[in-house]
PDB file of C-alpha atoms in Angstrom:
ATOM      1  CA  UNK A   1     -20.706  31.950   4.742  1.00  0.00           C
ATOM      2  CA  UNK A   2     -19.542  32.928   1.235  1.00  0.00           C
ATOM      3  CA  UNK A   3     -17.105  30.564  -0.555  1.00  0.00           C
ATOM      4  CA  UNK A   4     -14.032  32.225  -1.871  1.00  0.00           C
ATOM      5  CA  UNK A   5     -11.309  31.052  -4.201  1.00  0.00           C
ATOM      6  CA  UNK A   6      -7.835  32.234  -4.760  1.00  0.00           C
ATOM      7  CA  UNK A   7      -5.595  31.542  -7.912  1.00  0.00           C
ATOM      8  CA  UNK A   8      -2.559  29.259  -7.229  1.00  0.00           C
ATOM      9  CA  UNK A   9       0.278  27.856  -9.159  1.00  0.00           C
ATOM     10  CA  UNK A  10       0.375  24.238 -10.386  1.00  0.00           C
ATOM     11  CA  UNK A  11       3.424  22.207 -11.044  1.00  0.00           C
ATOM     12  CA  UNK A  12       2.762  22.631 -14.767  1.00  0.00           C
ATOM     13  CA  UNK A  13       2.688  26.443 -14.322  1.00  0.00           C
ATOM     14  CA  UNK A  14       6.017  26.480 -12.639  1.00  0.00           C
ATOM     15  CA  UNK A  15       7.673  24.095 -15.095  1.00  0.00           C
ATOM     16  CA  UNK A  16       6.607  26.270 -18.131  1.00  0.00           C
ATOM     17  CA  UNK A  17       7.635  29.384 -16.303  1.00  0.00           C
ATOM     18  CA  UNK A  18      11.080  27.966 -15.577  1.00  0.00           C
ATOM     19  CA  UNK A  19      11.464  26.661 -19.080  1.00  0.00           C
ATOM     20  CA  UNK A  20      10.845  30.095 -20.560  1.00  0.00           C
ATOM     21  CA  UNK A  21      13.117  31.622 -18.132  1.00  0.00           C
ATOM     22  CA  UNK A  22      15.930  29.057 -18.996  1.00  0.00           C
ATOM     23  CA  UNK A  23      15.326  29.663 -22.630  1.00  0.00           C
ATOM     24  CA  UNK A  24      15.771  33.490 -21.900  1.00  0.00           C
ATOM     25  CA  UNK A  25      19.184  32.827 -20.020  1.00  0.00           C
ATOM     26  CA  UNK A  26      20.308  30.686 -22.962  1.00  0.00           C
ATOM     27  CA  UNK A  27      19.397  33.186 -25.594  1.00  0.00           C
ATOM     28  CA  UNK A  28      21.195  35.854 -23.681  1.00  0.00           C
ATOM     29  CA  UNK A  29      24.461  34.462 -24.956  1.00  0.00           C
ATOM     30  CA  UNK A  30      23.346  34.416 -28.490  1.00  0.00           C
ATOM     31  CA  UNK A  31      21.330  37.675 -28.609  1.00  0.00           C
ATOM     32  CA  UNK A  32      21.352  39.681 -25.420  1.00  0.00           C
ATOM     33  CA  UNK A  33      18.189  41.777 -26.183  1.00  0.00           C
ATOM     34  CA  UNK A  34      16.118  38.839 -27.116  1.00  0.00           C
ATOM     35  CA  UNK A  35      17.355  36.719 -24.211  1.00  0.00           C
ATOM     36  CA  UNK A  36      16.544  39.560 -21.608  1.00  0.00           C
ATOM     37  CA  UNK A  37      13.095  39.983 -23.094  1.00  0.00           C
ATOM     38  CA  UNK A  38      12.346  36.128 -22.987  1.00  0.00           C
ATOM     39  CA  UNK A  39      13.947  35.986 -19.543  1.00  0.00           C
ATOM     40  CA  UNK A  40      11.655  38.825 -18.319  1.00  0.00           C
ATOM     41  CA  UNK A  41       8.708  37.028 -19.937  1.00  0.00           C
ATOM     42  CA  UNK A  42       9.817  33.915 -17.770  1.00  0.00           C
ATOM     43  CA  UNK A  43       9.885  35.891 -14.562  1.00  0.00           C
ATOM     44  CA  UNK A  44       6.481  37.607 -15.192  1.00  0.00           C
ATOM     45  CA  UNK A  45       4.918  34.177 -15.922  1.00  0.00           C
ATOM     46  CA  UNK A  46       6.463  32.924 -12.652  1.00  0.00           C
ATOM     47  CA  UNK A  47       4.800  35.761 -10.762  1.00  0.00           C
ATOM     48  CA  UNK A  48       1.448  36.058 -12.654  1.00  0.00           C
ATOM     49  CA  UNK A  49       0.594  32.909 -14.401  1.00  0.00           C
ATOM     50  CA  UNK A  50      -1.677  30.861 -12.133  1.00  0.00           C
ATOM     51  CA  UNK A  51      -4.144  28.446 -13.766  1.00  0.00           C
ATOM     52  CA  UNK A  52      -5.507  26.557 -10.738  1.00  0.00           C
ATOM     53  CA  UNK A  53      -7.642  27.631  -7.910  1.00  0.00           C
ATOM     54  CA  UNK A  54      -7.959  26.857  -4.205  1.00  0.00           C
ATOM     55  CA  UNK A  55     -10.877  27.303  -1.800  1.00  0.00           C
ATOM     56  CA  UNK A  56      -9.811  29.728   1.026  1.00  0.00           C
ATOM     57  CA  UNK A  57      -9.015  27.435   3.931  1.00  0.00           C
ATOM     58  CA  UNK A  58      -8.575  24.181   1.866  1.00  0.00           C
ATOM     59  CA  UNK A  59      -5.559  22.779   0.080  1.00  0.00           C
ATOM     60  CA  UNK A  60      -7.440  20.922  -2.645  1.00  0.00           C
ATOM     61  CA  UNK A  61      -6.358  22.114  -6.216  1.00  0.00           C
ATOM     62  CA  UNK A  62      -9.359  22.939  -8.370  1.00  0.00           C
ATOM     63  CA  UNK A  63      -9.922  23.483 -11.984  1.00  0.00           C
ATOM     64  CA  UNK A  64     -12.458  26.094 -13.231  1.00  0.00           C
ATOM     65  CA  UNK A  65     -14.707  25.489 -16.085  1.00  0.00           C
ATOM     66  CA  UNK A  66     -17.497  27.922 -17.120  1.00  0.00           C
ATOM     67  CA  UNK A  67     -20.047  26.989 -19.756  1.00  0.00           C
ATOM     68  CA  UNK A  68     -23.025  28.511 -21.374  1.00  0.00           C
ATOM     69  CA  UNK A  69     -26.103  26.271 -21.112  1.00  0.00           C
ATOM     70  CA  UNK A  70     -29.482  26.492 -22.746  1.00  0.00           C
ATOM     71  CA  UNK A  71     -32.117  28.176 -20.500  1.00  0.00           C
ATOM     72  CA  UNK A  72     -34.392  25.194 -21.030  1.00  0.00           C
ATOM     73  CA  UNK A  73     -31.938  23.295 -18.590  1.00  0.00           C
ATOM     74  CA  UNK A  74     -32.398  25.842 -15.773  1.00  0.00           C
ATOM     75  CA  UNK A  75     -34.894  24.064 -13.709  1.00  0.00           C
ATOM     76  CA  UNK A  76     -33.158  20.698 -13.800  1.00  0.00           C
ATOM     77  CA  UNK A  77     -29.716  22.435 -12.727  1.00  0.00           C
ATOM     78  CA  UNK A  78     -31.529  24.405 -10.012  1.00  0.00           C
ATOM     79  CA  UNK A  79     -33.103  21.126  -8.610  1.00  0.00           C
ATOM     80  CA  UNK A  80     -29.738  19.319  -8.914  1.00  0.00           C
ATOM     81  CA  UNK A  81     -27.903  22.121  -7.055  1.00  0.00           C
ATOM     82  CA  UNK A  82     -30.692  22.218  -4.440  1.00  0.00           C
ATOM     83  CA  UNK A  83     -30.069  18.656  -3.530  1.00  0.00           C
ATOM     84  CA  UNK A  84     -32.775  16.748  -5.449  1.00  0.00           C
ATOM     85  CA  UNK A  85     -31.983  13.567  -7.219  1.00  0.00           C
ATOM     86  CA  UNK A  86     -32.403  14.580 -10.847  1.00  0.00           C
ATOM     87  CA  UNK A  87     -30.188  14.218 -13.894  1.00  0.00           C
ATOM     88  CA  UNK A  88     -28.502  17.675 -14.542  1.00  0.00           C
ATOM     89  CA  UNK A  89     -29.376  18.547 -18.084  1.00  0.00           C
ATOM     90  CA  UNK A  90     -26.659  20.426 -19.794  1.00  0.00           C
ATOM     91  CA  UNK A  91     -27.351  21.320 -23.527  1.00  0.00           C
ATOM     92  CA  UNK A  92     -25.664  23.707 -25.838  1.00  0.00           C
ATOM     93  CA  UNK A  93     -27.488  26.996 -26.147  1.00  0.00           C
ATOM     94  CA  UNK A  94     -29.649  27.466 -29.216  1.00  0.00           C
ATOM     95  CA  UNK A  95     -32.108  30.075 -30.300  1.00  0.00           C
ATOM     96  CA  UNK A  96     -33.526  30.514 -26.729  1.00  0.00           C
ATOM     97  CA  UNK A  97     -31.915  32.235 -23.758  1.00  0.00           C
ATOM     98  CA  UNK A  98     -28.780  31.306 -22.074  1.00  0.00           C
ATOM     99  CA  UNK A  99     -27.611  30.629 -18.557  1.00  0.00           C
ATOM    100  CA  UNK A 100     -24.099  30.255 -17.352  1.00  0.00           C
ATOM    101  CA  UNK A 101     -22.665  27.448 -15.041  1.00  0.00           C
ATOM    102  CA  UNK A 102     -19.391  27.975 -13.382  1.00  0.00           C
ATOM    103  CA  UNK A 103     -17.919  24.882 -11.636  1.00  0.00           C
ATOM    104  CA  UNK A 104     -14.692  24.623  -9.755  1.00  0.00           C
ATOM    105  CA  UNK A 105     -13.649  20.914  -9.446  1.00  0.00           C
ATOM    106  CA  UNK A 106     -11.152  18.285  -8.604  1.00  0.00           C
ATOM    107  CA  UNK A 107     -12.140  14.882 -10.021  1.00  0.00           C
ATOM    108  CA  UNK A 108      -9.616  12.927  -8.044  1.00  0.00           C
ATOM    109  CA  UNK A 109     -10.904  14.328  -4.655  1.00  0.00           C
ATOM    110  CA  UNK A 110     -14.482  14.069  -5.641  1.00  0.00           C
ATOM    111  CA  UNK A 111     -15.440  17.629  -4.892  1.00  0.00           C
ATOM    112  CA  UNK A 112     -16.989  20.353  -6.936  1.00  0.00           C
ATOM    113  CA  UNK A 113     -18.386  23.882  -6.209  1.00  0.00           C
ATOM    114  CA  UNK A 114     -21.140  25.011  -8.710  1.00  0.00           C
ATOM    115  CA  UNK A 115     -22.859  28.404  -9.261  1.00  0.00           C
ATOM    116  CA  UNK A 116     -25.621  29.200 -11.784  1.00  0.00           C
ATOM    117  CA  UNK A 117     -25.895  32.681 -13.393  1.00  0.00           C
ATOM    118  CA  UNK A 118     -28.777  34.236 -15.364  1.00  0.00           C
ATOM    119  CA  UNK A 119     -27.856  36.327 -18.367  1.00  0.00           C
ATOM    120  CA  UNK A 120     -29.810  39.665 -18.108  1.00  0.00           C
ATOM    121  CA  UNK A 121     -29.087  43.160 -19.427  1.00  0.00           C
ATOM    122  CA  UNK A 122     -25.805  41.921 -21.104  1.00  0.00           C
ATOM    123  CA  UNK A 123     -24.390  40.728 -17.667  1.00  0.00           C
ATOM    124  CA  UNK A 124     -24.463  37.592 -15.852  1.00  0.00           C
ATOM    125  CA  UNK A 125     -26.330  37.794 -12.446  1.00  0.00           C
ATOM    126  CA  UNK A 126     -26.015  35.204  -9.749  1.00  0.00           C
ATOM    127  CA  UNK A 127     -28.986  32.985  -9.647  1.00  0.00           C
ATOM    128  CA  UNK A 128     -27.806  30.654  -6.902  1.00  0.00           C
ATOM    129  CA  UNK A 129     -25.116  30.660  -4.144  1.00  0.00           C
ATOM    130  CA  UNK A 130     -21.954  28.780  -4.612  1.00  0.00           C
ATOM    131  CA  UNK A 131     -22.972  25.117  -3.822  1.00  0.00           C
ATOM    132  CA  UNK A 132     -20.479  22.429  -2.530  1.00  0.00           C
ATOM    133  CA  UNK A 133     -21.019  19.063  -4.040  1.00  0.00           C
ATOM    134  CA  UNK A 134     -19.225  15.664  -2.926  1.00  0.00           C
ATOM    135  CA  UNK A 135     -19.007  12.320  -4.658  1.00  0.00           C
ATOM    136  CA  UNK A 136     -21.080  10.851  -6.148  1.00  0.00           C
ATOM    137  CA  UNK A 137     -23.123  13.953  -6.925  1.00  0.00           C
ATOM    138  CA  UNK A 138     -19.948  15.900  -7.884  1.00  0.00           C
ATOM    139  CA  UNK A 139     -18.799  13.176 -10.184  1.00  0.00           C
ATOM    140  CA  UNK A 140     -22.127  13.123 -11.954  1.00  0.00           C
ATOM    141  CA  UNK A 141     -21.901  16.827 -12.708  1.00  0.00           C
ATOM    142  CA  UNK A 142     -18.111  16.766 -13.638  1.00  0.00           C
ATOM    143  CA  UNK A 143     -18.859  14.013 -16.060  1.00  0.00           C
ATOM    144  CA  UNK A 144     -21.442  16.211 -17.748  1.00  0.00           C
ATOM    145  CA  UNK A 145     -18.990  18.954 -18.393  1.00  0.00           C
TER     146      UNK A 145
END
């Protein structure tokens, strides 16, 4: 079964959108054109600005982090995602190749979803399926990010 995520609002997103909308309403009385423009931006932010993720069928709010990692770390990351008890090596890419690690996580809940990608032909191709990790394994990966 494929793990899917959907973008959702956080409280911070809603507060920022509401503040921009309130500034637009306030500016309407000073400069109508600018107030309408800023108010419209607030409404659009309310509709489209979503910074968090949720796994479909679960209510845990997740943060996404995608990083490029040196390809020399590929084997240790693959072993870690396959369940072996190794230290996930995460190093900045240098002169060698690069792989991409995408992680959706919630540190408080102790859950992470990770996927590894190879860089080939100027695109990222999935090297693994999305892997679900729970504490303490998830905490170990989150701390490395």
